[in-house]
Amino acid sequence: MSLSVAMFSAQRYDIDSFTAASADTPVTFTFFEAALNLTTCPLAKGYDAVCVFVNDELNHEVLNILAATGVKHIALRCAGFNNVDTAAANALGIVVSRVPAYSPESVAEHTLALMLTLNRKTHHAYNRVRNGNFSLQGLLGFTLHHKTVGIIGTGAIGLATINILAGFGCRLICHDPSPTSAARAQAQARGACYVTMDELYTQSDIITLHCPLTSATRHLIDTSAIAKMRPGITLINTSRGALIDTRAVIKALKQRHIKALGLDVYEQESSLFFSDHSLEIIDDDVIERLLTFPNVLITGHQGFFTEEALDQIAFTTLNNLRDAENKQTGGPGFVVSG
Ligand code: NAD
């Protein structure tokens, strides 16, 4: 077997980890820095598979072209697959695979980094002290111990977050419409209680999102959800940007209803994230407004970005490519629409 794969949105670290992992395998990668979209999809001509990431666009039109050029497999090198029209892919006979859990702890730890930084304001303290300003004015935080944290989604990352927060002595409440029995048992063993969404909104001091982006969860956090939250809520999103209605959140920040906002993902991130725009004028007024708030911390989708996760992503993606080639597509890494 020999397999040619066109990787899109390839960054230096992708090239390094996939080149190392594919040595001594029959898989050959060609790396394209460009994202996959309607303009760039002709680049995939002649390849057996494409390997894509969170902001590549695999809508029906793109998939039609990929199918016509002979691509048989879309290998996502991430967990979420909201950017792929899976029904269209399945109808066209294109296999879709992903990396369901490469290091849930990496994202959970980044979630805590956002929570702790916003609360204790270490990002401001770092800059202050470097400028010789040792004043504590404005840096007051709260102890996490005994605070109520609401976890929305108790899959791999939600559970890893629960594990860490249990160590902080937080009161943990969670919501998930369909937790697995193992997840439920694991959450409850850490002292977390399943509650309704409304109970989670009204009781939490901090809310953290760990559910996938679907048509049901798009703008889950909108004006009416925010209105149910306690004034002074800290909101963290390391899942997918469109879980939050960003304009509603900006309004609530201006009204001082939201005390702090930590984002690793952003609704319109595809045109900004993973590249350097520091010498350009950014046209997106929504993210620019967010960046003016002292109580908003944004990172550029780096929750997954640990050495361990990169190794696991490359390893699992290569396994998915091999399994698809052997027609073994029944495993958890394969996405069937429905
Ligand atoms: P998972 O599939 O293991 O768990 C998701 C959980 O969310 C499931 O238990 C599901 O039942 C639950 N869920 C679905 N709809 C819900 C709703 N309306 N309310 C509450 N829960 C709901 O996924 P995971 O590995 O834990 O990842 C969660 C999300 O994190 C992914 O979908 C992805 O978007 C995001 N992610 C982000 C990064 C990053 O770098 N920031 C990295 C990996 C994954």
PDB file of C-alpha atoms and ligand atoms in Angstrom, residues 79-80 98 100 102 107 152-158 175-179 197 210-213 217 220 238-240 264-265 301-304, ligand 1:
ATOM      1  CA  ALA A  79     -11.552  16.182  17.541  1.00  0.00           C
ATOM      2  CA  GLY A  80     -14.343  18.520  16.383  1.00  0.00           C
ATOM      3  CA  ARG A  98     -10.920  12.447  13.277  1.00  0.00           C
ATOM      4  CA  PRO A 100     -11.503  11.787  19.099  1.00  0.00           C
ATOM      5  CA  TYR A 102      -5.608  12.978  21.821  1.00  0.00           C
ATOM      6  CA  VAL A 107      -7.324  21.357  26.767  1.00  0.00           C
ATOM      7  CA  ILE A 152     -21.288  22.082  30.145  1.00  0.00           C
ATOM      8  CA  GLY A 153     -20.447  18.782  28.441  1.00  0.00           C
ATOM      9  CA  THR A 154     -18.951  15.833  30.298  1.00  0.00           C
ATOM     10  CA  GLY A 155     -17.071  14.127  27.488  1.00  0.00           C
ATOM     11  CA  ALA A 156     -13.325  13.611  27.547  1.00  0.00           C
ATOM     12  CA  ILE A 157     -12.352  17.268  28.105  1.00  0.00           C
ATOM     13  CA  GLY A 158     -15.206  18.091  30.482  1.00  0.00           C
ATOM     14  CA  HIS A 175     -24.919  19.333  32.389  1.00  0.00           C
ATOM     15  CA  ASP A 176     -24.851  16.897  29.488  1.00  0.00           C
ATOM     16  CA  PRO A 177     -27.942  15.675  27.577  1.00  0.00           C
ATOM     17  CA  SER A 178     -26.396  12.271  26.928  1.00  0.00           C
ATOM     18  CA  PRO A 179     -23.430  11.448  29.138  1.00  0.00           C
ATOM     19  CA  MET A 197     -29.112  23.935  32.287  1.00  0.00           C
ATOM     20  CA  HIS A 210     -16.934  21.508  26.781  1.00  0.00           C
ATOM     21  CA  CYS A 211     -19.651  20.461  24.337  1.00  0.00           C
ATOM     22  CA  PRO A 212     -19.317  20.183  20.558  1.00  0.00           C
ATOM     23  CA  LEU A 213     -20.641  22.770  18.117  1.00  0.00           C
ATOM     24  CA  THR A 217     -25.495  24.193  20.501  1.00  0.00           C
ATOM     25  CA  LEU A 220     -25.995  28.201  23.329  1.00  0.00           C
ATOM     26  CA  THR A 238     -12.181  26.367  24.969  1.00  0.00           C
ATOM     27  CA  SER A 239     -14.580  24.374  22.743  1.00  0.00           C
ATOM     28  CA  ARG A 240     -15.810  26.152  19.616  1.00  0.00           C
ATOM     29  CA  ASP A 264      -9.451  29.990  23.297  1.00  0.00           C
ATOM     30  CA  VAL A 265     -11.847  29.941  20.361  1.00  0.00           C
ATOM     31  CA  HIS A 301      -6.912  28.087  19.777  1.00  0.00           C
ATOM     32  CA  GLN A 302      -3.913  26.683  21.605  1.00  0.00           C
ATOM     33  CA  GLY A 303      -5.731  24.435  24.080  1.00  0.00           C
ATOM     34  CA  PHE A 304      -4.593  21.322  22.235  1.00  0.00           C
TER      35      PHE A 304
HETATM   36  P1  NAD B   1     -16.552  14.576  23.594  1.00  0.00           P
HETATM   37  O1  NAD B   1     -17.253  14.145  22.367  1.00  0.00           O
HETATM   38  O2  NAD B   1     -15.734  13.590  24.350  1.00  0.00           O
HETATM   39  O3  NAD B   1     -17.609  15.199  24.631  1.00  0.00           O
HETATM   40  C1  NAD B   1     -18.572  16.138  24.281  1.00  0.00           C
HETATM   41  C2  NAD B   1     -19.720  16.006  25.286  1.00  0.00           C
HETATM   42  O4  NAD B   1     -20.620  17.099  25.065  1.00  0.00           O
HETATM   43  C3  NAD B   1     -20.524  14.703  25.105  1.00  0.00           C
HETATM   44  O5  NAD B   1     -20.620  14.029  26.351  1.00  0.00           O
HETATM   45  C4  NAD B   1     -21.901  15.198  24.654  1.00  0.00           C
HETATM   46  O6  NAD B   1     -22.964  14.392  25.113  1.00  0.00           O
HETATM   47  C5  NAD B   1     -21.922  16.584  25.274  1.00  0.00           C
HETATM   48  N1  NAD B   1     -22.928  17.477  24.717  1.00  0.00           N
HETATM   49  C6  NAD B   1     -23.471  17.472  23.468  1.00  0.00           C
HETATM   50  N2  NAD B   1     -24.396  18.440  23.386  1.00  0.00           N
HETATM   51  C7  NAD B   1     -24.439  19.073  24.587  1.00  0.00           C
HETATM   52  C8  NAD B   1     -25.208  20.145  25.128  1.00  0.00           C
HETATM   53  N3  NAD B   1     -26.139  20.768  24.406  1.00  0.00           N
HETATM   54  N4  NAD B   1     -24.979  20.514  26.416  1.00  0.00           N
HETATM   55  C9  NAD B   1     -24.039  19.886  27.157  1.00  0.00           C
HETATM   56  N5  NAD B   1     -23.299  18.847  26.700  1.00  0.00           N
HETATM   57  C10 NAD B   1     -23.496  18.454  25.436  1.00  0.00           C
HETATM   58  O7  NAD B   1     -15.685  15.837  23.165  1.00  0.00           O
HETATM   59  P2  NAD B   1     -14.366  16.402  23.892  1.00  0.00           P
HETATM   60  O8  NAD B   1     -13.170  15.662  23.420  1.00  0.00           O
HETATM   61  O9  NAD B   1     -14.623  16.533  25.348  1.00  0.00           O
HETATM   62  O10 NAD B   1     -14.276  17.847  23.209  1.00  0.00           O
HETATM   63  C11 NAD B   1     -15.255  18.844  23.457  1.00  0.00           C
HETATM   64  C12 NAD B   1     -15.063  19.942  22.430  1.00  0.00           C
HETATM   65  O11 NAD B   1     -13.797  20.598  22.686  1.00  0.00           O
HETATM   66  C13 NAD B   1     -14.907  19.437  20.982  1.00  0.00           C
HETATM   67  O12 NAD B   1     -16.164  19.309  20.370  1.00  0.00           O
HETATM   68  C14 NAD B   1     -14.090  20.508  20.336  1.00  0.00           C
HETATM   69  O13 NAD B   1     -14.981  21.433  19.753  1.00  0.00           O
HETATM   70  C15 NAD B   1     -13.360  21.193  21.497  1.00  0.00           C
HETATM   71  N6  NAD B   1     -11.882  21.059  21.428  1.00  0.00           N
HETATM   72  C16 NAD B   1     -11.136  22.182  21.525  1.00  0.00           C
HETATM   73  C17 NAD B   1      -9.752  22.093  21.498  1.00  0.00           C
HETATM   74  C18 NAD B   1      -8.864  23.302  21.631  1.00  0.00           C
HETATM   75  O14 NAD B   1      -7.691  23.248  21.256  1.00  0.00           O
HETATM   76  N7  NAD B   1      -9.345  24.400  22.177  1.00  0.00           N
HETATM   77  C19 NAD B   1      -9.141  20.843  21.331  1.00  0.00           C
HETATM   78  C20 NAD B   1      -9.951  19.710  21.246  1.00  0.00           C
HETATM   79  C21 NAD B   1     -11.331  19.822  21.294  1.00  0.00           C
END
